[in-house]
CSV table of C-alpha atoms in Angstrom, one decimal:
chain,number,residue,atom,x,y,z
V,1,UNK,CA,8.1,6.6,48.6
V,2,UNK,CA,7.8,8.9,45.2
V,3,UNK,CA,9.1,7.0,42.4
V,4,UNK,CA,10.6,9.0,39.7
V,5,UNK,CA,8.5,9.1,36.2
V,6,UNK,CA,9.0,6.4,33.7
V,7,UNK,CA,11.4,7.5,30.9
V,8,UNK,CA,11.0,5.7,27.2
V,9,UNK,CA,14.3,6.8,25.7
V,10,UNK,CA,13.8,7.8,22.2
V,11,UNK,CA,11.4,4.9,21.3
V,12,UNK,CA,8.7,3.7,23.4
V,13,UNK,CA,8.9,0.0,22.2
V,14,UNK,CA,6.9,-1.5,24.2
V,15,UNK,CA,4.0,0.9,23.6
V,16,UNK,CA,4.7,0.7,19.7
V,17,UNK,CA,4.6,-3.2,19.7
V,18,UNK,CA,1.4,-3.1,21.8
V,19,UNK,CA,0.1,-0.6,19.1
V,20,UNK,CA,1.0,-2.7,16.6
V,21,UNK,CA,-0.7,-5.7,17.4
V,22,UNK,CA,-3.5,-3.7,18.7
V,23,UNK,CA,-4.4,-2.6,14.8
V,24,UNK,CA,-3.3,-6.7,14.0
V,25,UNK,CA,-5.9,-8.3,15.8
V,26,UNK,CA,-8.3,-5.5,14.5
V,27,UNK,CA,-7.1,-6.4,10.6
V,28,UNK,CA,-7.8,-10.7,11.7
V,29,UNK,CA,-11.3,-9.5,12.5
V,30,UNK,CA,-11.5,-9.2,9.0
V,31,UNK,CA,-8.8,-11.8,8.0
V,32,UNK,CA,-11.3,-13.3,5.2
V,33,UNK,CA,-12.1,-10.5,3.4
V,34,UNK,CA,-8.5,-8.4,3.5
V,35,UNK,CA,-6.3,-11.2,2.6
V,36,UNK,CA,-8.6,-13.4,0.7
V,37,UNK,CA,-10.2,-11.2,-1.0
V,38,UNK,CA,-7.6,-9.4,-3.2
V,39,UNK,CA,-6.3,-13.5,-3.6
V,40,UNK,CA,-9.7,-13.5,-5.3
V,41,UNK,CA,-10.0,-10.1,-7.1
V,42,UNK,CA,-6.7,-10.9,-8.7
V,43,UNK,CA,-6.9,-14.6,-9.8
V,44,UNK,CA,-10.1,-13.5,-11.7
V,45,UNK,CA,-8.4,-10.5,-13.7
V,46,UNK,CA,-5.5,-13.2,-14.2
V,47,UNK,CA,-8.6,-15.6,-15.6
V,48,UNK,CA,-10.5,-12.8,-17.5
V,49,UNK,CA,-6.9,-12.0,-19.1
V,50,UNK,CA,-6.4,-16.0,-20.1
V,51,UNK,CA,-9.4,-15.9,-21.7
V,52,UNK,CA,-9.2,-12.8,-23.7
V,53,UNK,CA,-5.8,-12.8,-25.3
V,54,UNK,CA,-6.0,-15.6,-27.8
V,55,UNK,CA,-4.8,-18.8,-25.3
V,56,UNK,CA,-2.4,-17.2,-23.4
V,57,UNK,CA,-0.2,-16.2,-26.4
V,58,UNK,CA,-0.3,-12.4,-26.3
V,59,UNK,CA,3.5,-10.9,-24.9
V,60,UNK,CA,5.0,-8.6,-24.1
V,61,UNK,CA,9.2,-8.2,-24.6
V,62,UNK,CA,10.4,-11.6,-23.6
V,63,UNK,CA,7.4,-11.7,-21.1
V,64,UNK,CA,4.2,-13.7,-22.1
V,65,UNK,CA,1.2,-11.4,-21.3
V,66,UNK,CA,0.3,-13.1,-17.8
V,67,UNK,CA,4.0,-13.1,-17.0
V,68,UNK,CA,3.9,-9.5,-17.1
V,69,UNK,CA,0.5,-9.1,-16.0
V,70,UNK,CA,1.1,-11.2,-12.5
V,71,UNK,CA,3.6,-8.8,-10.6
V,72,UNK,CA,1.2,-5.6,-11.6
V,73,UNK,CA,-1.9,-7.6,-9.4
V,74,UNK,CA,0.4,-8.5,-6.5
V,75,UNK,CA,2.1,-4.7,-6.5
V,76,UNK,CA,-2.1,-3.4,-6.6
V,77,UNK,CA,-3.1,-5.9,-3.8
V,78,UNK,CA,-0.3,-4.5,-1.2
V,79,UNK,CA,-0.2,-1.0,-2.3
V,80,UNK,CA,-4.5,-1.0,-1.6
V,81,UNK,CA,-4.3,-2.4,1.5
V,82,UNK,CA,-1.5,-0.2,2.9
V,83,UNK,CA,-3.8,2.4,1.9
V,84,UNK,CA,-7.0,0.7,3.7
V,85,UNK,CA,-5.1,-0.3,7.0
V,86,UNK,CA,-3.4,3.0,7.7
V,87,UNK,CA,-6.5,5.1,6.5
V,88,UNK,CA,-9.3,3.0,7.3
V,89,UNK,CA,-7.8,2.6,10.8
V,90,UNK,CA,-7.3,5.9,11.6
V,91,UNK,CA,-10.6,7.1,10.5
V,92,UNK,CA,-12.7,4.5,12.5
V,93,UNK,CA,-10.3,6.2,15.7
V,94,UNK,CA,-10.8,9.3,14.9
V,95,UNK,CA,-14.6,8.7,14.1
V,96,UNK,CA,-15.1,6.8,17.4
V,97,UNK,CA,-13.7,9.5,19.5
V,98,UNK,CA,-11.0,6.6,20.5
V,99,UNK,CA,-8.6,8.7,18.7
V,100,UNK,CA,-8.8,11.1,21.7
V,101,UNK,CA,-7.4,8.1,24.2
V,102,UNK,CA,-4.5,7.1,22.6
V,103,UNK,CA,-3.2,10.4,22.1
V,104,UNK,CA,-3.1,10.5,25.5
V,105,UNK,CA,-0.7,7.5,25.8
V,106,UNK,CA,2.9,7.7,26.2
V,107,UNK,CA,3.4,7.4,22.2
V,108,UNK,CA,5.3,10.2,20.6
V,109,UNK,CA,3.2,11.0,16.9
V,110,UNK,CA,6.0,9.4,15.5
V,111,UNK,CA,5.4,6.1,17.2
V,112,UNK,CA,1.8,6.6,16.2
V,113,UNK,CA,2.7,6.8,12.8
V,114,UNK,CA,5.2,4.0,12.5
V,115,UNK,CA,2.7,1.5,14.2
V,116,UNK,CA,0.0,2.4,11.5
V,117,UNK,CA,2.6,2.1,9.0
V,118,UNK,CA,4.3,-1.0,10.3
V,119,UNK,CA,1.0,-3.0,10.6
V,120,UNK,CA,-0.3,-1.8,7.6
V,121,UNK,CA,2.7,-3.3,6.1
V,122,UNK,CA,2.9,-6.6,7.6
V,123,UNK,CA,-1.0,-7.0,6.4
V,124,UNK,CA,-0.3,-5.9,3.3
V,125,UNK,CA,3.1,-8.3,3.0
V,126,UNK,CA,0.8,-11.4,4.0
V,127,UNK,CA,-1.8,-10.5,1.6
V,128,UNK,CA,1.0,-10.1,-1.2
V,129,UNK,CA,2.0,-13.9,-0.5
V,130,UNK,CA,-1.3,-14.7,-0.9
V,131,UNK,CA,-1.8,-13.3,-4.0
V,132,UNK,CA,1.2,-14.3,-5.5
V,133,UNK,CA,0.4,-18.2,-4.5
V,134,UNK,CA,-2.8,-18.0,-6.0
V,135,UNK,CA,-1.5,-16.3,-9.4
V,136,UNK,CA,1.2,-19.5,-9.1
V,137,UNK,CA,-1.8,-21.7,-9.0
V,138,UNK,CA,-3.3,-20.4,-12.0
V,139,UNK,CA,-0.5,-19.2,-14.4
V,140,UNK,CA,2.2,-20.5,-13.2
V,141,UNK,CA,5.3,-19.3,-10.9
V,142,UNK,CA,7.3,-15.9,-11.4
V,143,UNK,CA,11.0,-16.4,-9.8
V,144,UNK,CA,12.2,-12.7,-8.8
V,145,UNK,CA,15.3,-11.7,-10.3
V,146,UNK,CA,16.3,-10.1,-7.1
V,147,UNK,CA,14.1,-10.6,-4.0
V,148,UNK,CA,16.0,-7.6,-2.1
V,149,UNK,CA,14.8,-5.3,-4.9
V,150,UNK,CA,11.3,-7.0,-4.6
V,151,UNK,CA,10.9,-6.3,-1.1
V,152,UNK,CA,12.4,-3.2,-1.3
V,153,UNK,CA,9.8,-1.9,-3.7
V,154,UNK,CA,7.2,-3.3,-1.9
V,155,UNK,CA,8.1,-1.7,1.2
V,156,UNK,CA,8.1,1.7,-0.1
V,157,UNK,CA,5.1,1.0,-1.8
V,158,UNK,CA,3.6,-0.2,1.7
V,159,UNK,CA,5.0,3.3,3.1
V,160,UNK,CA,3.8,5.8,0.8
V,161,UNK,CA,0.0,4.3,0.5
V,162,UNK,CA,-0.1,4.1,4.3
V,163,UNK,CA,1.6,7.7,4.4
V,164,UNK,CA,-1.1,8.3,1.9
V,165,UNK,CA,-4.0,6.5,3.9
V,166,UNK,CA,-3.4,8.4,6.8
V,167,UNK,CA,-3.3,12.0,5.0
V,168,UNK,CA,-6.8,10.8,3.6
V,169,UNK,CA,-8.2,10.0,6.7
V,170,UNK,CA,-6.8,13.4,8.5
V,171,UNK,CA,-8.2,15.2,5.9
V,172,UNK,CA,-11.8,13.4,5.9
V,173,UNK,CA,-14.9,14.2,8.0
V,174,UNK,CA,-16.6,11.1,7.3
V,175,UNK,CA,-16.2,7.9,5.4
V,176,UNK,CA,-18.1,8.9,1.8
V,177,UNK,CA,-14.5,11.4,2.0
V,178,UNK,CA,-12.6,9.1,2.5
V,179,UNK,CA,-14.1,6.5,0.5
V,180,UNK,CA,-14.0,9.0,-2.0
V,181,UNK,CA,-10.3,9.8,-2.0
V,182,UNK,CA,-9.7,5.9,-2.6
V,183,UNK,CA,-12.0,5.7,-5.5
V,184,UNK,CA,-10.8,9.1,-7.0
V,185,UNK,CA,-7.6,9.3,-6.5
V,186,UNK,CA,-6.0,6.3,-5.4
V,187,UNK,CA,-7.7,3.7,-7.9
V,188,UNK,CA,-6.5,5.5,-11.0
V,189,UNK,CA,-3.4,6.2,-9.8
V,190,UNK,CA,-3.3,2.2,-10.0
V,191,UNK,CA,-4.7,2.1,-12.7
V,192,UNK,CA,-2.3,4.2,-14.8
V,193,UNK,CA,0.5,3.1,-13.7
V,194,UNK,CA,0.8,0.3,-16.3
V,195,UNK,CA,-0.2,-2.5,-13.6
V,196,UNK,CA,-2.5,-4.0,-17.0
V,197,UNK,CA,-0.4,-2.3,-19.7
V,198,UNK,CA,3.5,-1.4,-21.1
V,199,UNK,CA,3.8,2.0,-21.5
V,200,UNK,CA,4.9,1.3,-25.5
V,201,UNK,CA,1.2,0.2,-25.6
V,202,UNK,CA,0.0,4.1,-24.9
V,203,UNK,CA,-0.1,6.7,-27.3
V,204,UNK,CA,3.2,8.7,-27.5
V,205,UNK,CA,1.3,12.0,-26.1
V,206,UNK,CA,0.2,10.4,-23.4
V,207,UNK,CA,3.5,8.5,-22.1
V,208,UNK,CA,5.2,12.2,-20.6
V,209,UNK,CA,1.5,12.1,-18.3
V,210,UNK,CA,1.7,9.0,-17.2
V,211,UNK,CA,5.5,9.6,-16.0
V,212,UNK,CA,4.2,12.2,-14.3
V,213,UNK,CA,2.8,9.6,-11.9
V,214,UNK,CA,4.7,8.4,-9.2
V,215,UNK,CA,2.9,4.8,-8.8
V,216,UNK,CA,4.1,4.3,-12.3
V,217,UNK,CA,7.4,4.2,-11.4
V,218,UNK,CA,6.9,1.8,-7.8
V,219,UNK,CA,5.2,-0.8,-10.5
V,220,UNK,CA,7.7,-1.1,-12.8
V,221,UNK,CA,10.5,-1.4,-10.3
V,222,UNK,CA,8.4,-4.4,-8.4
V,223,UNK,CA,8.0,-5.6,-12.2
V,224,UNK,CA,11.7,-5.4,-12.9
V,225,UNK,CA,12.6,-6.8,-9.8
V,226,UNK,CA,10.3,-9.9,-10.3
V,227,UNK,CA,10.6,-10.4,-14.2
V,228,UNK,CA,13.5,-8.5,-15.4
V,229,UNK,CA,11.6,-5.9,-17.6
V,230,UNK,CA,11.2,-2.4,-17.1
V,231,UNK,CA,9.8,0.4,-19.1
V,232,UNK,CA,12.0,3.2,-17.2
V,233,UNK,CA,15.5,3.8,-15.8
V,234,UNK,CA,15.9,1.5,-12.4
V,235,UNK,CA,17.7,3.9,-10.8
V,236,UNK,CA,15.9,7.5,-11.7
V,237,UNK,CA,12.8,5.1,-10.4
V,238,UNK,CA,13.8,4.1,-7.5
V,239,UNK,CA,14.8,8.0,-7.0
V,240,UNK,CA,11.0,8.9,-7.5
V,241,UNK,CA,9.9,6.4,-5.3
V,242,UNK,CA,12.4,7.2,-2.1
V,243,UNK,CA,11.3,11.1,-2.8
V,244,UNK,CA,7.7,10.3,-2.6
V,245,UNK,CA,8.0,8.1,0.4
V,246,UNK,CA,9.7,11.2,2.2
V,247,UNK,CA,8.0,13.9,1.3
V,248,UNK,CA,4.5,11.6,1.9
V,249,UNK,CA,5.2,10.1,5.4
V,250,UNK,CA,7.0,13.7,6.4
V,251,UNK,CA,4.2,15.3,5.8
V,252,UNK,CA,1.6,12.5,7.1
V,253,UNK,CA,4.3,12.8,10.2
V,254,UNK,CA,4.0,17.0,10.8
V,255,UNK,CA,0.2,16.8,10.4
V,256,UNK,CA,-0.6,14.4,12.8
V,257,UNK,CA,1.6,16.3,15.5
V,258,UNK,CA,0.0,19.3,14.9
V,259,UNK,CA,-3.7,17.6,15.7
V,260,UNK,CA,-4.8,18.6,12.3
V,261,UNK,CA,-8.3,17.8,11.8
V,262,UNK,CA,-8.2,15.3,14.7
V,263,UNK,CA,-11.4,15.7,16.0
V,264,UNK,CA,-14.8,14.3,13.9
């Protein structure tokens, strides 16, 4: 007897949970160094920073220095790894000639997509949490002012660094490319996006440029969701940061349906 072929619906969900925890159990390899390791990174900026401002009594608005400081290093830890677990992921694939396999799956590019996105987000939640409990342990805690804000940020944050971690990794022939697009591109976009700094702090010519940068916007919404402060409008922010989530994870989305660059 001739069965008919399996039909999926719109959404293969058992495919895209197996996906999932496929790139899961390849992140707890690792589980020491990509969710200890930022803990660790950040609670020695967080020490440097005690020790350099004069006992802790440098502030900024209402904030005290580390107060502000804190939500920036959480932000950077999630936004990172997003990049890492998406990118990283798809490279080794692609690198491996594995890439080739699951293509030929019953996964739409779509589902592809989401389950690179979706892990890379629950990773980069739990290493978040981490980092936020270590900064507790050293500074003291931060209550959010709104944790549906928080999360919200965070998640778009998650989305367009693992939009952007795949684009990296589809437009890489080899590691040093992508290695170099994180140390180029993504690490000063972090950088100046006033995860260690307010923006009254920069020069006056130099504020329009850094506006110009979308991360700069996704940190001070996670920092005005956590302490209350904000250097720029809430809403126009959270504008800038839905647009670039599109127009990121769109594109990310037509690429990878296309096969560009698929093959090492």
């Amino acid at each position: 007897m001739i069965q008919a072929p399996r039909t999926y619906g719109w959404l293969n969900g058992l495919g895209l949970i197996t996906m999932i925890r496929r790139e899961l159990v390849r992140e707890w390899r690792f589980f020491q160094y990509t969710v200890f390791g930022p803990a660790l990174q950040a609670s020695l900026f967080t020490l440097i920073f005690l020790l350099s401002t004069d006992r802790g009594d440098l502030s900024v608005g209402a904030l005290s220095f580390i107060e502000f400081l804190c939500p920036g290093l959480v932000l950077s830890a999630i936004l990172q790894r997003s990049f890492e677990s998406a990118g990283y992921s798809l490279m080794d694939d692609k690198l491996s000639d594995r890439l080739q396999d699951i293509l030929g799956i019953p996964l739409t590019c779509l589902e592809l997509i989401l389950a690179y996105c979706l892990s890379g987000l629950l990773v980069s939640l739990a290493i978040g949490a981490t980092v936020w409990i270590a900064l507790a342990l050293i500074a003291g805690p931060v209550a959010p002012q709104s944790i549906i804000l928080l999360l919200s940020y965070a998640i778009l944050g998650s989305v367009i660094f693992s939009s952007f971690g795949t684009l990296a990794a589809l437009f890489s022939p080899k590691w040093d490319s992508i290695a170099g697009k994180e140390t180029f591109i993504l690490m000063p976009a972090l950088f100046l996006s006033g995860t260690f700094f307010p923006l009254s702090a920069v020069p006056e010519a130099f504020q329009g440029i850094l506006r110009l940068n979308p991360v700069f916007y996704l940190m001070d919404g996670f920092r005005y969701a956590m302490t209350g402060y904000n250097d720029a409008d809430p809403a126009l922010g959270m504008g800038i940061v839905v647009a670039t989530a599109l127009a990121l994870w769109s594109l990310s989305l037509i690429l990878l349906a296309r096969g560009y660059k698929l093959k090492a």
